[in-house]
């Protein structure tokens, strides 16, 4: 088994690379240019955590990977990146050339309508992973949870209210890899996570939402994944911010 992950620099993309490597699966990660100095430095730190691994190949859109015999092509959407649409187009072309099953991973399900229409007209089969918001270590710095936790580390006292379904990054990556490894794919998997109203005093967060969300399409392969408690996940994220506080601008 050999997978190509397009958009490997994204939050979910890198987490998938890490999980595949943990499973002993060869990974070719296609990285887009870092959009900021902070992201570039954080990516360098993450690469150090992987270290030298014969199963991991770091590539860019400029590399020629046509000779790679992939079994699975995974595209991780990062709409804010200026190379995202080029990355999407090349991922589809690669799936066709390698005759690989295609997986489209979208952290924001609202972004995929136009891409889904293109996939329907271009590929014989493919699988969509529709994800809610993701949080956890190395969350993009523009996300509100990261901004709140960063302010906590800086000693500011604010309370963040969460009213939408979110999933810990590692739980999302593990579930996607589990589905891919099983090999019996449905067309759509929409991930939900049961959250209860709670106050997490350790990180000044209040969760206020219904415990269950309505599933409108039973054929869409909805999966409830709730392996990591909200408090544990947030504490892991805040530990990451503390570890790389200089990169996050907390020592200036």
PDB file of C-alpha atoms in Angstrom:
ATOM      1  CA  UNK A   1       0.000   0.000   0.000  1.00  0.00           C
ATOM      2  CA  UNK A   2       1.344   3.424  -0.981  1.00  0.00           C
ATOM      3  CA  UNK A   3      -0.593   6.651  -0.537  1.00  0.00           C
ATOM      4  CA  UNK A   4      -0.089  10.103  -2.004  1.00  0.00           C
ATOM      5  CA  UNK A   5      -1.357  12.913   0.230  1.00  0.00           C
ATOM      6  CA  UNK A   6      -1.925  16.177  -1.623  1.00  0.00           C
ATOM      7  CA  UNK A   7      -2.003  19.160   0.712  1.00  0.00           C
ATOM      8  CA  UNK A   8       0.236  17.432   3.231  1.00  0.00           C
ATOM      9  CA  UNK A   9       1.112  20.788   4.798  1.00  0.00           C
ATOM     10  CA  UNK A  10      -2.472  21.263   6.017  1.00  0.00           C
ATOM     11  CA  UNK A  11      -3.611  20.468   9.563  1.00  0.00           C
ATOM     12  CA  UNK A  12      -5.409  17.253   8.572  1.00  0.00           C
ATOM     13  CA  UNK A  13      -2.973  16.429   5.750  1.00  0.00           C
ATOM     14  CA  UNK A  14       0.078  16.219   7.991  1.00  0.00           C
ATOM     15  CA  UNK A  15      -1.869  14.333  10.659  1.00  0.00           C
ATOM     16  CA  UNK A  16      -2.798  11.733   8.019  1.00  0.00           C
ATOM     17  CA  UNK A  17       0.841  11.401   6.955  1.00  0.00           C
ATOM     18  CA  UNK A  18       1.852  10.802  10.572  1.00  0.00           C
ATOM     19  CA  UNK A  19      -0.852   8.191  11.092  1.00  0.00           C
ATOM     20  CA  UNK A  20      -0.051   6.276   7.900  1.00  0.00           C
ATOM     21  CA  UNK A  21       3.616   6.181   8.895  1.00  0.00           C
ATOM     22  CA  UNK A  22       2.666   4.860  12.342  1.00  0.00           C
ATOM     23  CA  UNK A  23       0.849   2.042  10.542  1.00  0.00           C
ATOM     24  CA  UNK A  24       3.946   1.260   8.467  1.00  0.00           C
ATOM     25  CA  UNK A  25       2.401   2.557   5.228  1.00  0.00           C
ATOM     26  CA  UNK A  26       4.519   4.331   2.604  1.00  0.00           C
ATOM     27  CA  UNK A  27       3.520   7.978   2.150  1.00  0.00           C
ATOM     28  CA  UNK A  28       4.312  10.535  -0.536  1.00  0.00           C
ATOM     29  CA  UNK A  29       3.375  13.931   0.865  1.00  0.00           C
ATOM     30  CA  UNK A  30       2.757  16.728  -1.649  1.00  0.00           C
ATOM     31  CA  UNK A  31       3.433  19.974   0.212  1.00  0.00           C
ATOM     32  CA  UNK A  32       2.259  23.397  -0.916  1.00  0.00           C
ATOM     33  CA  UNK A  33       4.488  26.392  -0.277  1.00  0.00           C
ATOM     34  CA  UNK A  34       4.137  27.683   3.280  1.00  0.00           C
ATOM     35  CA  UNK A  35       1.939  30.772   3.241  1.00  0.00           C
ATOM     36  CA  UNK A  36       3.664  32.492   6.179  1.00  0.00           C
ATOM     37  CA  UNK A  37       6.937  32.453   8.097  1.00  0.00           C
ATOM     38  CA  UNK A  38       5.177  31.051  11.177  1.00  0.00           C
ATOM     39  CA  UNK A  39       3.646  28.169   9.227  1.00  0.00           C
ATOM     40  CA  UNK A  40       6.976  27.413   7.576  1.00  0.00           C
ATOM     41  CA  UNK A  41       8.741  27.230  10.937  1.00  0.00           C
ATOM     42  CA  UNK A  42       6.006  25.059  12.458  1.00  0.00           C
ATOM     43  CA  UNK A  43       6.153  22.715   9.464  1.00  0.00           C
ATOM     44  CA  UNK A  44       9.910  22.405   9.907  1.00  0.00           C
ATOM     45  CA  UNK A  45       9.369  21.423  13.545  1.00  0.00           C
ATOM     46  CA  UNK A  46       6.813  18.800  12.537  1.00  0.00           C
ATOM     47  CA  UNK A  47       9.205  17.365   9.969  1.00  0.00           C
ATOM     48  CA  UNK A  48      11.815  17.018  12.718  1.00  0.00           C
ATOM     49  CA  UNK A  49       9.307  14.998  14.752  1.00  0.00           C
ATOM     50  CA  UNK A  50       8.975  12.541  11.857  1.00  0.00           C
ATOM     51  CA  UNK A  51      12.738  12.411  11.425  1.00  0.00           C
ATOM     52  CA  UNK A  52      14.374  10.271   8.780  1.00  0.00           C
ATOM     53  CA  UNK A  53      11.888   7.680   7.632  1.00  0.00           C
ATOM     54  CA  UNK A  54      12.370   5.518   4.564  1.00  0.00           C
ATOM     55  CA  UNK A  55       8.590   5.292   4.158  1.00  0.00           C
ATOM     56  CA  UNK A  56       8.137   9.065   3.875  1.00  0.00           C
ATOM     57  CA  UNK A  57       8.764  11.083   0.713  1.00  0.00           C
ATOM     58  CA  UNK A  58       8.453  14.871   0.800  1.00  0.00           C
ATOM     59  CA  UNK A  59       7.468  16.365  -2.581  1.00  0.00           C
ATOM     60  CA  UNK A  60       6.027  19.591  -3.990  1.00  0.00           C
ATOM     61  CA  UNK A  61       3.723  20.358  -6.912  1.00  0.00           C
ATOM     62  CA  UNK A  62       6.814  20.983  -9.034  1.00  0.00           C
ATOM     63  CA  UNK A  63       8.161  17.454  -8.604  1.00  0.00           C
ATOM     64  CA  UNK A  64       7.497  14.717 -11.141  1.00  0.00           C
ATOM     65  CA  UNK A  65       5.737  11.881  -9.305  1.00  0.00           C
ATOM     66  CA  UNK A  66       4.252  10.187 -12.387  1.00  0.00           C
ATOM     67  CA  UNK A  67       6.428   7.111 -11.836  1.00  0.00           C
ATOM     68  CA  UNK A  68       5.075   6.589  -8.321  1.00  0.00           C
ATOM     69  CA  UNK A  69       2.793   3.561  -8.256  1.00  0.00           C
ATOM     70  CA  UNK A  70       0.212   4.793  -5.776  1.00  0.00           C
ATOM     71  CA  UNK A  71      -2.670   2.696  -4.521  1.00  0.00           C
ATOM     72  CA  UNK A  72      -4.561   5.598  -2.917  1.00  0.00           C
ATOM     73  CA  UNK A  73      -4.672   9.317  -3.709  1.00  0.00           C
ATOM     74  CA  UNK A  74      -5.829  11.659  -0.939  1.00  0.00           C
ATOM     75  CA  UNK A  75      -6.535  15.345  -1.398  1.00  0.00           C
ATOM     76  CA  UNK A  76      -6.796  17.557   1.687  1.00  0.00           C
ATOM     77  CA  UNK A  77      -8.504  20.839   0.953  1.00  0.00           C
ATOM     78  CA  UNK A  78      -7.028  24.085   2.256  1.00  0.00           C
ATOM     79  CA  UNK A  79      -9.178  26.701   0.546  1.00  0.00           C
ATOM     80  CA  UNK A  80      -7.229  29.655   1.956  1.00  0.00           C
ATOM     81  CA  UNK A  81      -4.033  28.559   0.168  1.00  0.00           C
ATOM     82  CA  UNK A  82      -3.455  30.165  -3.225  1.00  0.00           C
ATOM     83  CA  UNK A  83      -2.248  26.848  -4.704  1.00  0.00           C
ATOM     84  CA  UNK A  84      -5.232  24.848  -3.483  1.00  0.00           C
ATOM     85  CA  UNK A  85      -7.118  24.586  -6.783  1.00  0.00           C
ATOM     86  CA  UNK A  86      -3.958  23.612  -8.658  1.00  0.00           C
ATOM     87  CA  UNK A  87      -3.332  20.990  -5.979  1.00  0.00           C
ATOM     88  CA  UNK A  88      -6.896  19.679  -6.419  1.00  0.00           C
ATOM     89  CA  UNK A  89      -6.563  19.456 -10.208  1.00  0.00           C
ATOM     90  CA  UNK A  90      -3.228  17.616 -10.002  1.00  0.00           C
ATOM     91  CA  UNK A  91      -4.571  15.198  -7.395  1.00  0.00           C
ATOM     92  CA  UNK A  92      -7.456  14.201  -9.666  1.00  0.00           C
ATOM     93  CA  UNK A  93      -5.112  13.812 -12.641  1.00  0.00           C
ATOM     94  CA  UNK A  94      -2.803  11.621 -10.555  1.00  0.00           C
ATOM     95  CA  UNK A  95      -5.688   9.381  -9.465  1.00  0.00           C
ATOM     96  CA  UNK A  96      -6.644   8.870 -13.110  1.00  0.00           C
ATOM     97  CA  UNK A  97      -3.066   8.165 -14.230  1.00  0.00           C
ATOM     98  CA  UNK A  98      -2.331   5.728 -11.399  1.00  0.00           C
ATOM     99  CA  UNK A  99      -5.825   4.178 -11.444  1.00  0.00           C
ATOM    100  CA  UNK A 100      -6.000   4.756  -7.698  1.00  0.00           C
ATOM    101  CA  UNK A 101      -9.040   5.224  -5.518  1.00  0.00           C
ATOM    102  CA  UNK A 102      -9.521   8.933  -4.779  1.00  0.00           C
ATOM    103  CA  UNK A 103     -10.300  10.441  -1.378  1.00  0.00           C
ATOM    104  CA  UNK A 104     -11.350  14.052  -0.885  1.00  0.00           C
ATOM    105  CA  UNK A 105     -10.935  15.396   2.659  1.00  0.00           C
ATOM    106  CA  UNK A 106     -12.653  18.687   3.529  1.00  0.00           C
ATOM    107  CA  UNK A 107     -12.398  20.202   7.033  1.00  0.00           C
ATOM    108  CA  UNK A 108     -15.306  22.478   6.080  1.00  0.00           C
ATOM    109  CA  UNK A 109     -18.098  20.596   4.298  1.00  0.00           C
ATOM    110  CA  UNK A 110     -19.508  23.869   2.926  1.00  0.00           C
ATOM    111  CA  UNK A 111     -16.531  24.186   0.573  1.00  0.00           C
ATOM    112  CA  UNK A 112     -16.983  21.053  -1.501  1.00  0.00           C
ATOM    113  CA  UNK A 113     -20.106  21.502  -3.656  1.00  0.00           C
ATOM    114  CA  UNK A 114     -18.337  22.730  -6.799  1.00  0.00           C
ATOM    115  CA  UNK A 115     -15.467  20.262  -6.412  1.00  0.00           C
ATOM    116  CA  UNK A 116     -17.940  17.406  -5.903  1.00  0.00           C
ATOM    117  CA  UNK A 117     -19.625  18.216  -9.216  1.00  0.00           C
ATOM    118  CA  UNK A 118     -16.246  18.131 -10.954  1.00  0.00           C
ATOM    119  CA  UNK A 119     -15.354  14.795  -9.357  1.00  0.00           C
ATOM    120  CA  UNK A 120     -18.681  13.297 -10.420  1.00  0.00           C
ATOM    121  CA  UNK A 121     -18.034  14.266 -14.036  1.00  0.00           C
ATOM    122  CA  UNK A 122     -14.387  13.162 -14.020  1.00  0.00           C
ATOM    123  CA  UNK A 123     -13.941  10.043 -11.874  1.00  0.00           C
ATOM    124  CA  UNK A 124     -15.768   6.727 -11.942  1.00  0.00           C
ATOM    125  CA  UNK A 125     -15.673   6.517  -8.152  1.00  0.00           C
ATOM    126  CA  UNK A 126     -14.339   8.497  -5.221  1.00  0.00           C
ATOM    127  CA  UNK A 127     -14.902   9.000  -1.508  1.00  0.00           C
ATOM    128  CA  UNK A 128     -15.674  12.230   0.333  1.00  0.00           C
ATOM    129  CA  UNK A 129     -14.743  12.816   3.953  1.00  0.00           C
ATOM    130  CA  UNK A 130     -16.787  15.716   5.293  1.00  0.00           C
ATOM    131  CA  UNK A 131     -15.331  16.970   8.556  1.00  0.00           C
ATOM    132  CA  UNK A 132     -16.504  19.565  11.063  1.00  0.00           C
ATOM    133  CA  UNK A 133     -14.003  21.946  12.653  1.00  0.00           C
ATOM    134  CA  UNK A 134     -10.727  20.383  13.775  1.00  0.00           C
ATOM    135  CA  UNK A 135      -8.687  21.339  16.809  1.00  0.00           C
ATOM    136  CA  UNK A 136      -5.535  20.079  18.472  1.00  0.00           C
ATOM    137  CA  UNK A 137      -1.755  20.602  18.267  1.00  0.00           C
ATOM    138  CA  UNK A 138      -0.570  22.712  15.314  1.00  0.00           C
ATOM    139  CA  UNK A 139      -4.046  24.053  14.563  1.00  0.00           C
ATOM    140  CA  UNK A 140      -3.753  26.940  12.047  1.00  0.00           C
ATOM    141  CA  UNK A 141      -3.052  30.184  13.951  1.00  0.00           C
ATOM    142  CA  UNK A 142      -6.054  31.986  12.446  1.00  0.00           C
ATOM    143  CA  UNK A 143      -8.521  29.561  14.062  1.00  0.00           C
ATOM    144  CA  UNK A 144     -10.433  30.934  17.044  1.00  0.00           C
ATOM    145  CA  UNK A 145      -9.565  28.041  19.379  1.00  0.00           C
ATOM    146  CA  UNK A 146      -5.850  28.570  18.745  1.00  0.00           C
ATOM    147  CA  UNK A 147      -6.213  32.313  19.295  1.00  0.00           C
ATOM    148  CA  UNK A 148      -8.049  31.721  22.569  1.00  0.00           C
ATOM    149  CA  UNK A 149      -5.504  29.211  23.884  1.00  0.00           C
ATOM    150  CA  UNK A 150      -2.643  31.463  22.842  1.00  0.00           C
ATOM    151  CA  UNK A 151      -4.203  34.275  24.864  1.00  0.00           C
ATOM    152  CA  UNK A 152      -4.462  31.890  27.842  1.00  0.00           C
ATOM    153  CA  UNK A 153      -0.750  31.127  27.593  1.00  0.00           C
ATOM    154  CA  UNK A 154      -0.084  34.870  27.399  1.00  0.00           C
ATOM    155  CA  UNK A 155      -1.960  35.336  30.697  1.00  0.00           C
ATOM    156  CA  UNK A 156      -5.092  36.949  29.323  1.00  0.00           C
ATOM    157  CA  UNK A 157      -8.372  35.990  30.958  1.00  0.00           C
ATOM    158  CA  UNK A 158     -11.112  35.413  28.405  1.00  0.00           C
ATOM    159  CA  UNK A 159     -13.776  32.744  27.965  1.00  0.00           C
ATOM    160  CA  UNK A 160     -14.348  30.956  24.657  1.00  0.00           C
ATOM    161  CA  UNK A 161     -17.845  29.636  23.942  1.00  0.00           C
ATOM    162  CA  UNK A 162     -18.004  26.711  21.492  1.00  0.00           C
ATOM    163  CA  UNK A 163     -21.375  26.145  19.808  1.00  0.00           C
ATOM    164  CA  UNK A 164     -20.406  23.929  16.900  1.00  0.00           C
ATOM    165  CA  UNK A 165     -19.276  20.356  16.457  1.00  0.00           C
ATOM    166  CA  UNK A 166     -15.504  19.973  16.506  1.00  0.00           C
ATOM    167  CA  UNK A 167     -13.232  16.929  16.431  1.00  0.00           C
ATOM    168  CA  UNK A 168      -9.748  16.406  17.819  1.00  0.00           C
ATOM    169  CA  UNK A 169      -7.280  16.224  14.919  1.00  0.00           C
ATOM    170  CA  UNK A 170      -5.788  12.838  15.868  1.00  0.00           C
ATOM    171  CA  UNK A 171      -9.241  11.240  16.200  1.00  0.00           C
ATOM    172  CA  UNK A 172     -10.192  12.461  12.717  1.00  0.00           C
ATOM    173  CA  UNK A 173      -6.949  11.217  11.153  1.00  0.00           C
ATOM    174  CA  UNK A 174      -7.149   7.814  12.863  1.00  0.00           C
ATOM    175  CA  UNK A 175     -10.733   7.282  11.696  1.00  0.00           C
ATOM    176  CA  UNK A 176      -9.934   8.201   8.089  1.00  0.00           C
ATOM    177  CA  UNK A 177      -6.949   5.833   8.032  1.00  0.00           C
ATOM    178  CA  UNK A 178      -9.058   3.043   9.570  1.00  0.00           C
ATOM    179  CA  UNK A 179     -11.657   3.429   6.815  1.00  0.00           C
ATOM    180  CA  UNK A 180      -9.038   3.497   4.046  1.00  0.00           C
ATOM    181  CA  UNK A 181      -7.275   0.413   5.406  1.00  0.00           C
ATOM    182  CA  UNK A 182     -10.526  -1.577   5.493  1.00  0.00           C
ATOM    183  CA  UNK A 183     -10.966  -1.047   1.752  1.00  0.00           C
ATOM    184  CA  UNK A 184     -14.771  -1.119   1.570  1.00  0.00           C
ATOM    185  CA  UNK A 185     -15.564   2.485   0.778  1.00  0.00           C
ATOM    186  CA  UNK A 186     -18.831   4.357   0.793  1.00  0.00           C
ATOM    187  CA  UNK A 187     -19.129   7.508  -1.303  1.00  0.00           C
ATOM    188  CA  UNK A 188     -19.540   9.909   1.620  1.00  0.00           C
ATOM    189  CA  UNK A 189     -18.502   9.881   5.262  1.00  0.00           C
ATOM    190  CA  UNK A 190     -19.653  12.813   7.341  1.00  0.00           C
ATOM    191  CA  UNK A 191     -17.983  12.902  10.725  1.00  0.00           C
ATOM    192  CA  UNK A 192     -19.877  13.997  13.792  1.00  0.00           C
ATOM    193  CA  UNK A 193     -18.802  14.097  17.404  1.00  0.00           C
ATOM    194  CA  UNK A 194     -21.142  13.929  20.360  1.00  0.00           C
ATOM    195  CA  UNK A 195     -20.472  16.910  22.592  1.00  0.00           C
ATOM    196  CA  UNK A 196     -22.251  17.744  25.808  1.00  0.00           C
ATOM    197  CA  UNK A 197     -22.653  21.112  27.436  1.00  0.00           C
ATOM    198  CA  UNK A 198     -19.748  21.575  29.817  1.00  0.00           C
ATOM    199  CA  UNK A 199     -17.404  24.132  31.308  1.00  0.00           C
ATOM    200  CA  UNK A 200     -13.683  23.414  31.032  1.00  0.00           C
ATOM    201  CA  UNK A 201     -12.180  25.705  33.627  1.00  0.00           C
ATOM    202  CA  UNK A 202      -8.571  24.682  32.964  1.00  0.00           C
ATOM    203  CA  UNK A 203      -8.665  26.424  29.570  1.00  0.00           C
ATOM    204  CA  UNK A 204     -11.604  28.833  30.118  1.00  0.00           C
ATOM    205  CA  UNK A 205     -13.878  27.157  27.570  1.00  0.00           C
ATOM    206  CA  UNK A 206     -17.643  26.661  27.666  1.00  0.00           C
ATOM    207  CA  UNK A 207     -19.290  24.132  25.333  1.00  0.00           C
ATOM    208  CA  UNK A 208     -22.923  25.001  24.608  1.00  0.00           C
ATOM    209  CA  UNK A 209     -24.659  22.842  22.031  1.00  0.00           C
ATOM    210  CA  UNK A 210     -27.086  19.966  21.576  1.00  0.00           C
ATOM    211  CA  UNK A 211     -25.543  16.593  22.395  1.00  0.00           C
ATOM    212  CA  UNK A 212     -26.685  15.110  19.079  1.00  0.00           C
ATOM    213  CA  UNK A 213     -26.920  16.484  15.574  1.00  0.00           C
ATOM    214  CA  UNK A 214     -29.599  15.422  13.137  1.00  0.00           C
ATOM    215  CA  UNK A 215     -28.449  12.959  10.515  1.00  0.00           C
ATOM    216  CA  UNK A 216     -30.298  13.780   7.303  1.00  0.00           C
ATOM    217  CA  UNK A 217     -28.750  11.192   5.002  1.00  0.00           C
ATOM    218  CA  UNK A 218     -28.310   7.749   6.491  1.00  0.00           C
ATOM    219  CA  UNK A 219     -26.497   6.561   3.352  1.00  0.00           C
ATOM    220  CA  UNK A 220     -23.722   9.081   3.926  1.00  0.00           C
ATOM    221  CA  UNK A 221     -21.834   6.871   6.356  1.00  0.00           C
ATOM    222  CA  UNK A 222     -22.038   9.121   9.372  1.00  0.00           C
ATOM    223  CA  UNK A 223     -19.608   8.127  12.079  1.00  0.00           C
ATOM    224  CA  UNK A 224     -19.558   9.398  15.630  1.00  0.00           C
ATOM    225  CA  UNK A 225     -15.946   9.621  16.773  1.00  0.00           C
ATOM    226  CA  UNK A 226     -15.296  10.738  20.300  1.00  0.00           C
ATOM    227  CA  UNK A 227     -12.050   9.116  21.396  1.00  0.00           C
ATOM    228  CA  UNK A 228     -10.474  12.151  23.053  1.00  0.00           C
ATOM    229  CA  UNK A 229     -12.254  14.267  25.649  1.00  0.00           C
ATOM    230  CA  UNK A 230     -12.530  17.967  24.883  1.00  0.00           C
ATOM    231  CA  UNK A 231     -10.445  18.895  27.918  1.00  0.00           C
ATOM    232  CA  UNK A 232      -7.639  16.453  27.064  1.00  0.00           C
ATOM    233  CA  UNK A 233      -7.518  17.650  23.470  1.00  0.00           C
ATOM    234  CA  UNK A 234      -7.428  21.325  24.426  1.00  0.00           C
ATOM    235  CA  UNK A 235      -4.705  20.699  26.996  1.00  0.00           C
ATOM    236  CA  UNK A 236      -2.619  18.925  24.345  1.00  0.00           C
ATOM    237  CA  UNK A 237      -3.070  21.904  22.062  1.00  0.00           C
ATOM    238  CA  UNK A 238      -2.065  24.380  24.763  1.00  0.00           C
ATOM    239  CA  UNK A 239       1.030  22.262  25.516  1.00  0.00           C
ATOM    240  CA  UNK A 240       1.976  22.541  21.848  1.00  0.00           C
ATOM    241  CA  UNK A 241       1.611  26.325  21.969  1.00  0.00           C
ATOM    242  CA  UNK A 242       3.838  26.462  25.049  1.00  0.00           C
ATOM    243  CA  UNK A 243       6.452  24.231  23.443  1.00  0.00           C
ATOM    244  CA  UNK A 244       6.683  26.474  20.383  1.00  0.00           C
ATOM    245  CA  UNK A 245       5.917  29.739  22.130  1.00  0.00           C
ATOM    246  CA  UNK A 246       8.778  31.554  20.406  1.00  0.00           C
ATOM    247  CA  UNK A 247       7.438  30.641  16.955  1.00  0.00           C
ATOM    248  CA  UNK A 248       3.938  31.709  18.037  1.00  0.00           C
ATOM    249  CA  UNK A 249       5.354  35.093  19.086  1.00  0.00           C
ATOM    250  CA  UNK A 250       4.817  34.692  22.817  1.00  0.00           C
ATOM    251  CA  UNK A 251       8.373  35.522  23.819  1.00  0.00           C
ATOM    252  CA  UNK A 252       8.583  38.805  21.965  1.00  0.00           C
TER     253      UNK A 252
END
